[in-house]
Amino acid sequence: MPPRSRRRKRHPKSISTQGLTGQRGVNFIERIALEMGSRWTPNGPNEVGIDGYIELFDPNSHLPLGLTLAVQSKVVTAIANDSNPTFDYWCDANDVEYWLNGNTPVILVVSSPASNESYWISVKDYFKDWKPAEPARVTFVKGQDRFNPDSFRLLVAIAAPKPGLYLAPARHQETLHTNLLPLDACPARIFIACTDCRTPHDVWASLRATKQEADAGWVLWERKIFSFHDLSEEPWSSICEVGTVEGFATAEWSESSDGQRQRVFVQLLNQTLKAQLSPEVRYWPQEDCYAIVGRPRKLSYQSLRRPSKITVVSLFSATAADGRVFEWLRHMAFRGQFRFLEGQWYLELTPTYRFTHDGHALDRFHEDRLKGIKRIEGNRAVLSSLLFWADYLQPNTTLFGVRPPALQFGQLLTFSSDVGIVDRAWLSDDPDFARDTELNAKQLLLPDFEDGADS
């Protein structure tokens, strides 16, 4: 029998799939650190729970801040349940115990390089009350915990020695939208005429008696009617003394330094706006707002990036303990204030809501519902509402018919800034921020924005 060969079977050299996956996660973190203007130092092959360190640098001066964080990278093939606003990651209890020892700030980054996603938490903050016998689950909120260059200031807050550190604003080109809508044009002349009517009620009674169409675009002051309408024509001539009708250049009132003239002009602008928006949008004096009336529906508007749709009237319902069903409607609305700033008239828009039980009459829980929605309303909802109203007020044949409206508005006033505010950084100390982010992600209670282009 021939002797057995002592030579071992040879295997070709190969690279570990697990090692490749882990390195992709580390490379992903390094790329984000470099985009922050900071430095990444890997720990090498003998790491036992810390993959590397991020040394933070001021993004403007590029000077070191003397702040370092330890980083543990974990890679998943895909973020579970892409449609959900959250996902869970289970840590090894031994890792957590190791991370909590010592006073070095540690962050855990869970990434999916293939889908270009990564999320993070501060280990010492997240597990501050953790006990070794407890499960080590981390629930990531996608809208809040994304690891990207905007995480820089939160990393500084974690790594900085107390009481803190001041950093210059990060360079970030940003367009700031105001809530000021310029009044680009209005009728060239204001007509004034004497009248026997003593109150607005008398004026309306006289106008109804003519059985001719008339709107609210007029002001009664000191037994005189002020309007952009020609008061020598019907139905106005029937309530005015025709021989007293005079026309004045609008600029004599709009640019006047006389306080009383300006007040009358603002009243005329307000009345004309009410008439112009009727009947789809009505002014409600009790709530001091303009609100869309009617049943549930959506309307189109121009968002920051593309045409979109927004729910302007929404239907809600609740079932009582005895089985009765209660319904109410939420109507998009705005408060409007005309302001004269640096030689230009603007309509200041403040988005709000009006709650009704039938499309018109105020719901008895209006105040409570309004307070509730304002508590969870985020920047995106306010901006989208503002853009909707700015677009709605633009002159177009669909809304105002063939004739151009009396008051013609331009685009919202904007400013450009060389520095920007990272919203999540300054909101991070708000205990309700995470809850509100999740509510917004699920679009609970807030208007339905179809394309998300205003975020």
Coordinates of C-alpha atoms in Angstrom, one line a residue:
M1 CA 0.0 0.0 0.0
P2 CA 1.6 3.3 -1.1
P3 CA 2.3 5.8 1.7
R4 CA -0.3 8.5 2.3
S5 CA 0.7 11.9 1.0
R6 CA 1.4 14.5 3.8
R7 CA 0.7 17.4 1.5
R8 CA -2.4 19.5 2.4
K9 CA -4.9 20.4 -0.2
R10 CA -4.2 23.9 -1.4
H11 CA -6.8 26.7 -1.4
P12 CA -6.5 29.9 -3.4
K13 CA -6.2 33.2 -1.6
S14 CA -9.5 35.1 -1.4
I15 CA -10.9 38.1 0.3
S16 CA -13.6 37.8 3.0
T17 CA -17.1 39.0 1.9
Q18 CA -17.8 40.0 5.5
G19 CA -14.6 42.1 5.5
L20 CA -15.5 43.8 2.3
T21 CA -19.0 44.7 3.6
G22 CA -17.5 46.1 6.8
Q23 CA -15.0 48.2 4.9
R24 CA -17.7 49.7 2.7
G25 CA -19.4 50.9 5.9
V26 CA -16.2 52.4 7.2
N27 CA -15.5 54.1 3.8
F28 CA -19.0 55.5 3.9
I29 CA -18.4 57.1 7.3
E30 CA -15.0 58.5 6.1
R31 CA -16.6 60.1 3.1
I32 CA -19.2 61.9 5.3
A33 CA -16.5 63.0 7.8
L34 CA -14.5 64.5 4.9
E35 CA -17.6 66.3 3.6
M36 CA -17.9 67.9 7.0
G37 CA -14.4 69.2 6.6
S38 CA -13.2 66.9 9.4
R39 CA -10.8 64.0 9.7
W40 CA -11.3 60.2 9.9
T41 CA -8.7 57.9 11.5
P42 CA -9.4 54.1 11.2
N43 CA -8.6 51.9 14.2
G44 CA -7.0 49.1 12.2
P45 CA -7.5 45.3 12.1
N46 CA -7.3 44.7 15.8
E47 CA -10.3 46.8 16.8
V48 CA -12.6 45.4 19.5
G49 CA -15.6 47.6 19.3
I50 CA -14.4 51.0 17.9
D51 CA -13.8 51.2 14.2
G52 CA -12.2 54.6 14.2
Y53 CA -12.3 58.3 15.3
I54 CA -13.6 61.5 13.8
E55 CA -11.6 64.6 14.7
L56 CA -13.7 67.6 14.3
F57 CA -12.5 70.8 12.5
D58 CA -14.2 74.2 12.1
P59 CA -15.7 74.1 8.5
N60 CA -14.9 77.8 8.0
S61 CA -11.4 78.3 9.4
H62 CA -10.4 74.6 9.0
L63 CA -8.8 74.8 12.4
P64 CA -9.0 71.8 14.7
L65 CA -11.5 72.1 17.5
G66 CA -9.8 69.6 19.8
L67 CA -12.9 67.4 19.8
T68 CA -12.9 63.7 18.9
L69 CA -15.6 61.0 18.8
A70 CA -15.2 57.3 18.7
V71 CA -17.2 55.6 16.0
Q72 CA -18.6 52.0 15.7
S73 CA -19.7 51.1 12.2
K74 CA -22.4 48.5 11.5
V75 CA -23.5 47.6 8.0
V76 CA -26.9 46.2 6.9
T77 CA -27.6 45.0 3.4
A78 CA -30.7 47.2 3.3
I79 CA -32.7 49.4 5.6
A80 CA -35.7 47.3 6.7
N81 CA -39.2 48.4 5.7
D82 CA -38.3 51.3 3.4
S83 CA -41.8 52.8 3.7
N84 CA -41.7 53.0 7.5
P85 CA -40.4 56.1 9.2
T86 CA -38.4 54.0 11.7
F87 CA -36.4 50.8 11.8
D88 CA -34.7 48.7 14.6
Y89 CA -31.1 47.5 15.0
W90 CA -30.1 45.1 17.7
C91 CA -26.7 45.6 19.2
D92 CA -24.5 43.1 21.0
A93 CA -24.8 43.6 24.7
N94 CA -21.0 43.2 25.1
D95 CA -20.5 46.0 22.6
V96 CA -22.8 48.3 24.5
E97 CA -21.1 47.6 27.8
Y98 CA -17.8 48.3 26.2
W99 CA -18.9 51.6 24.6
L100 CA -20.4 52.8 27.9
N101 CA -17.1 52.3 29.8
G102 CA -14.9 55.4 30.0
N103 CA -15.7 59.0 29.2
T104 CA -15.0 59.1 25.4
P105 CA -18.1 60.0 23.4
V106 CA -19.1 57.2 21.2
I107 CA -21.5 57.2 18.2
L108 CA -23.0 54.1 16.5
V109 CA -23.5 54.5 12.7
V110 CA -25.7 51.9 11.0
S111 CA -25.3 52.2 7.2
S112 CA -26.4 50.6 3.9
P113 CA -23.8 51.8 1.4
A114 CA -25.6 50.2 -1.4
S115 CA -28.6 52.5 -0.9
N116 CA -26.5 55.4 0.2
E117 CA -28.2 55.6 3.6
S118 CA -26.7 55.9 7.1
Y119 CA -28.2 56.7 10.5
W120 CA -26.6 57.3 13.9
I121 CA -27.1 57.8 17.6
S122 CA -25.0 58.9 20.5
V123 CA -24.4 55.7 22.4
K124 CA -23.9 57.3 25.9
D125 CA -27.1 59.3 25.5
Y126 CA -29.3 56.6 24.0
F127 CA -28.2 53.9 26.5
K128 CA -27.8 56.1 29.5
D129 CA -30.3 54.1 31.6
W130 CA -29.5 50.7 30.0
K131 CA -28.8 47.7 32.2
P132 CA -26.7 44.6 31.0
A133 CA -29.6 42.3 31.4
E134 CA -31.8 44.4 29.1
P135 CA -32.2 44.1 25.3
A136 CA -29.9 46.5 23.4
R137 CA -32.3 47.6 20.6
V138 CA -31.9 50.9 18.8
T139 CA -34.9 52.4 17.1
F140 CA -33.8 54.8 14.4
V141 CA -36.1 57.6 13.2
K142 CA -35.3 58.1 9.5
G143 CA -36.4 61.7 9.4
Q144 CA -34.3 62.6 12.5
D145 CA -31.2 60.3 12.7
R146 CA -29.7 60.4 9.2
F147 CA -25.9 60.6 9.3
N148 CA -24.8 63.3 6.8
P149 CA -22.7 66.5 6.8
D150 CA -25.6 68.3 8.5
S151 CA -24.9 66.1 11.6
F152 CA -21.8 68.1 12.2
R153 CA -23.2 70.5 14.8
L154 CA -24.9 67.7 16.7
L155 CA -21.5 65.9 16.8
V156 CA -19.9 69.0 18.2
A157 CA -22.5 69.2 20.9
I158 CA -21.8 65.6 21.9
A159 CA -18.0 65.9 21.9
A160 CA -17.7 69.4 23.3
P161 CA -16.6 69.8 26.9
K162 CA -19.2 71.7 29.0
P163 CA -20.3 74.5 29.2
G164 CA -20.0 74.5 25.4
L165 CA -18.3 75.8 22.3
Y166 CA -19.2 78.6 19.9
L167 CA -18.8 78.0 16.2
A168 CA -19.2 80.4 13.3
P169 CA -22.2 79.7 11.1
A170 CA -21.5 77.1 8.5
R171 CA -21.2 78.3 4.9
H172 CA -24.4 77.3 3.2
Q173 CA -26.2 79.2 0.4
E174 CA -29.8 79.4 1.3
T175 CA -32.9 81.2 0.0
L176 CA -35.0 82.7 2.7
H177 CA -38.7 83.1 2.0
T178 CA -40.6 85.9 3.7
N179 CA -44.4 86.0 4.2
L180 CA -44.6 89.3 2.3
L181 CA -46.4 89.3 -1.0
P182 CA -45.8 92.5 -3.0
L183 CA -48.8 94.4 -4.3
D184 CA -47.6 94.9 -7.9
A185 CA -50.7 96.8 -9.2
C186 CA -54.1 98.1 -8.2
P187 CA -56.6 100.4 -10.1
A188 CA -55.1 103.7 -11.0
R189 CA -58.0 105.8 -9.6
I190 CA -60.0 105.9 -6.4
F191 CA -63.6 107.3 -6.6
I192 CA -65.2 109.2 -3.8
A193 CA -68.8 110.3 -3.5
C194 CA -71.2 111.5 -0.9
T195 CA -74.1 109.3 0.3
D196 CA -77.1 109.4 2.5
C197 CA -76.2 106.1 4.0
R198 CA -75.0 106.2 7.6
T199 CA -73.9 102.7 8.2
P200 CA -72.6 99.8 6.1
H201 CA -75.9 98.1 6.8
D202 CA -77.7 101.0 5.1
V203 CA -75.3 100.7 2.1
W204 CA -76.0 97.0 1.6
A205 CA -79.8 97.5 2.0
S206 CA -79.7 100.2 -0.7
L207 CA -77.5 98.0 -3.0
R208 CA -79.9 95.0 -2.6
A209 CA -82.8 97.2 -3.4
T210 CA -81.3 97.9 -6.9
K211 CA -81.3 94.1 -7.6
Q212 CA -78.0 94.5 -9.4
E213 CA -74.7 92.7 -8.7
A214 CA -72.4 94.5 -6.3
D215 CA -69.5 93.4 -4.2
A216 CA -67.8 94.5 -0.9
G217 CA -65.1 96.6 -2.6
W218 CA -66.0 99.9 -0.9
V219 CA -65.5 101.8 2.3
L220 CA -68.0 104.1 4.1
W221 CA -66.3 107.0 6.0
E222 CA -67.8 110.3 7.0
R223 CA -70.9 109.7 4.9
K224 CA -68.7 109.2 1.8
I225 CA -68.2 106.0 -0.3
F226 CA -64.6 105.2 -1.3
S227 CA -64.1 102.6 -4.0
F228 CA -62.0 101.5 -7.0
H229 CA -65.4 101.2 -8.8
D230 CA -66.6 104.2 -10.8
L231 CA -69.3 105.5 -8.5
S232 CA -71.1 107.3 -11.3
E233 CA -72.1 104.0 -12.8
E234 CA -74.8 101.6 -11.6
P235 CA -75.5 100.2 -9.1
W236 CA -73.4 102.8 -7.2
S237 CA -75.0 105.8 -8.7
S238 CA -78.2 104.8 -7.0
I239 CA -76.7 105.2 -3.5
C240 CA -74.4 108.1 -4.2
E241 CA -75.0 111.7 -5.0
V242 CA -73.8 111.6 -8.6
G243 CA -72.8 115.3 -8.7
T244 CA -70.3 114.7 -5.9
V245 CA -68.4 111.8 -7.6
E246 CA -64.7 112.6 -7.9
G247 CA -61.8 110.5 -9.1
F248 CA -58.3 110.8 -7.6
A249 CA -55.0 109.2 -8.5
T250 CA -54.5 106.2 -6.2
A251 CA -51.0 107.3 -5.4
E252 CA -52.5 110.4 -3.6
W253 CA -53.8 107.9 -1.0
S254 CA -51.4 105.0 -1.2
E255 CA -48.3 107.2 -0.9
S256 CA -49.8 109.7 1.5
S257 CA -48.0 110.5 4.8
D258 CA -51.4 111.4 6.3
G259 CA -52.3 108.7 8.8
Q260 CA -56.0 108.9 8.3
R261 CA -55.7 108.7 4.5
Q262 CA -53.5 105.6 4.9
R263 CA -56.0 104.0 7.2
V264 CA -58.8 104.5 4.7
F265 CA -56.6 103.2 1.9
V266 CA -55.8 100.0 3.9
Q267 CA -59.5 99.5 4.6
L268 CA -60.2 99.8 0.9
L269 CA -57.5 97.3 0.1
N270 CA -59.0 94.9 2.6
Q271 CA -62.5 95.3 1.3
T272 CA -61.3 94.9 -2.3
L273 CA -59.4 91.7 -1.4
K274 CA -62.5 90.2 0.3
A275 CA -64.6 90.9 -2.8
Q276 CA -61.8 89.6 -5.1
L277 CA -61.5 86.2 -3.3
S278 CA -65.3 85.6 -2.9
P279 CA -67.0 83.2 -3.2
E280 CA -64.4 80.4 -2.9
V281 CA -62.5 82.2 -0.1
R282 CA -64.5 84.1 2.5
Y283 CA -63.3 86.5 5.2
W284 CA -64.5 85.5 8.7
P285 CA -64.3 88.4 11.1
Q286 CA -64.7 86.3 14.3
E287 CA -61.4 84.4 13.5
D288 CA -60.0 87.4 11.5
C289 CA -58.9 85.1 8.6
Y290 CA -59.6 84.3 5.0
A291 CA -60.6 80.6 4.6
I292 CA -61.6 78.4 1.8
V293 CA -65.2 77.2 2.1
G294 CA -67.1 74.1 1.0
R295 CA -66.5 70.4 1.0
P296 CA -63.2 68.3 1.0
R297 CA -61.0 68.8 -2.1
K298 CA -57.5 69.4 -3.4
L299 CA -56.2 72.3 -5.4
S300 CA -53.0 72.7 -7.5
Y301 CA -50.3 75.1 -6.7
Q302 CA -46.7 75.8 -7.6
S303 CA -44.3 74.5 -5.0
L304 CA -40.6 75.3 -4.8
R305 CA -39.7 72.8 -7.5
R306 CA -42.7 71.7 -9.4
P307 CA -46.5 71.9 -9.7
S308 CA -48.2 70.0 -6.9
K309 CA -51.5 69.5 -5.1
I310 CA -52.5 70.3 -1.6
T311 CA -55.6 69.3 0.4
V312 CA -57.4 72.6 1.1
V313 CA -60.4 71.1 2.8
S314 CA -60.1 67.9 4.8
L315 CA -62.8 65.8 6.4
F316 CA -62.3 64.1 9.9
S317 CA -64.5 62.0 12.0
A318 CA -64.7 60.4 15.5
T319 CA -66.9 57.8 17.0
A320 CA -68.3 58.4 20.5
A321 CA -68.7 55.7 23.1
D322 CA -72.4 55.5 22.3
G323 CA -71.7 54.9 18.6
R324 CA -72.5 58.3 17.4
V325 CA -70.2 59.6 14.6
F326 CA -69.1 63.2 14.7
E327 CA -67.6 64.9 11.6
W328 CA -65.7 68.1 11.2
L329 CA -63.8 69.8 8.4
R330 CA -60.4 71.6 8.4
H331 CA -60.1 74.5 5.9
M332 CA -56.8 76.1 4.9
A333 CA -56.8 79.8 5.8
F334 CA -54.6 82.9 6.2
R335 CA -54.5 86.1 8.1
G336 CA -53.7 89.1 5.8
Q337 CA -52.3 92.4 6.8
F338 CA -51.4 95.1 4.3
R339 CA -48.1 96.9 5.2
F340 CA -46.3 99.8 3.6
L341 CA -42.5 99.1 3.7
E342 CA -39.8 101.2 2.1
G343 CA -42.2 102.7 -0.5
Q344 CA -43.9 99.3 -1.4
W345 CA -47.2 97.9 -0.3
Y346 CA -47.2 94.2 0.7
L347 CA -49.8 91.7 1.9
E348 CA -48.4 89.9 4.9
L349 CA -49.6 86.3 4.9
T350 CA -49.9 84.2 8.1
P351 CA -51.1 80.7 7.3
T352 CA -53.7 79.2 9.7
Y353 CA -56.7 77.0 9.6
R354 CA -60.4 77.2 10.3
F355 CA -62.5 74.2 11.5
T356 CA -66.2 73.9 10.7
H357 CA -68.9 71.2 11.0
D358 CA -70.6 71.8 7.7
G359 CA -68.1 73.7 5.5
H360 CA -69.2 77.1 6.7
A361 CA -70.3 77.3 10.4
L362 CA -67.5 77.2 13.0
D363 CA -66.9 73.9 14.8
R364 CA -67.5 74.2 18.5
F365 CA -64.0 72.8 19.1
H366 CA -62.3 75.1 16.7
E367 CA -59.9 76.7 19.2
D368 CA -58.8 73.3 20.6
R369 CA -58.2 71.8 17.2
L370 CA -56.3 74.9 16.0
K371 CA -54.0 74.8 19.0
G372 CA -53.4 71.1 18.4
I373 CA -52.4 71.5 14.8
K374 CA -50.1 74.4 15.6
R375 CA -48.3 72.3 18.2
I376 CA -47.2 69.7 15.5
E377 CA -47.0 71.9 12.5
G378 CA -43.4 72.0 11.1
N379 CA -41.6 74.3 8.8
R380 CA -42.6 72.2 5.7
A381 CA -46.3 72.6 6.4
V382 CA -46.0 76.3 7.0
L383 CA -43.9 76.9 3.9
S384 CA -46.2 74.8 1.7
S385 CA -49.2 76.7 3.0
L386 CA -47.5 80.0 2.4
L387 CA -46.5 79.0 -1.2
F388 CA -50.0 77.8 -1.9
W389 CA -51.6 81.1 -0.8
A390 CA -49.0 83.1 -2.7
D391 CA -49.7 81.1 -5.8
Y392 CA -53.5 81.2 -5.3
L393 CA -53.4 85.0 -5.2
Q394 CA -51.5 85.3 -8.5
P395 CA -53.7 86.6 -11.3
N396 CA -54.9 83.8 -13.6
T397 CA -58.0 83.3 -15.8
T398 CA -59.1 80.2 -13.9
L399 CA -59.5 82.0 -10.6
F400 CA -60.5 85.5 -11.6
G401 CA -62.0 85.1 -15.1
V402 CA -61.0 87.0 -18.2
R403 CA -60.8 90.4 -16.4
P404 CA -57.7 90.9 -14.3
P405 CA -58.2 91.3 -10.6
A406 CA -58.3 94.7 -9.0
L407 CA -55.4 93.8 -6.8
Q408 CA -52.5 92.1 -8.5
F409 CA -49.8 90.4 -6.4
G410 CA -46.2 89.4 -7.3
Q411 CA -44.0 86.7 -6.0
L412 CA -43.1 86.2 -2.4
L413 CA -40.2 88.4 -1.2
T414 CA -37.1 86.3 -0.8
F415 CA -33.5 86.9 0.4
S416 CA -30.3 85.0 -0.3
S417 CA -28.0 84.1 2.6
D418 CA -24.4 82.9 2.6
V419 CA -24.9 81.1 5.8
G420 CA -27.7 78.7 6.7
I421 CA -29.3 77.2 9.8
V422 CA -29.3 73.5 10.2
D423 CA -32.8 73.1 11.5
R424 CA -32.2 69.7 13.1
A425 CA -29.3 71.1 15.1
W426 CA -31.2 73.9 16.8
L427 CA -34.3 71.8 17.2
S428 CA -32.4 68.8 18.7
D429 CA -32.9 70.0 22.3
D430 CA -36.7 70.1 21.9
P431 CA -38.1 67.0 23.6
D432 CA -41.1 67.0 21.3
F433 CA -39.0 67.2 18.1
A434 CA -38.8 63.4 17.5
R435 CA -42.5 63.0 18.1
D436 CA -43.4 65.8 15.7
T437 CA -41.0 64.5 13.1
E438 CA -42.7 61.1 13.1
L439 CA -46.1 62.7 13.0
N440 CA -45.1 64.7 10.0
A441 CA -43.6 61.6 8.3
K442 CA -47.0 59.9 8.7
Q443 CA -48.8 63.2 7.6
L444 CA -51.1 63.0 10.6
L445 CA -53.4 65.9 11.0
L446 CA -51.4 68.1 8.6
P447 CA -52.4 69.0 5.0
D448 CA -51.6 66.4 2.4
F449 CA -48.7 67.5 0.3
E450 CA -48.4 65.2 -2.7
D451 CA -44.8 65.7 -3.8
G452 CA -42.9 66.9 -0.7
A453 CA -41.1 69.5 -2.8
D454 CA -41.2 72.2 -0.1
S455 CA -39.1 70.3 2.5

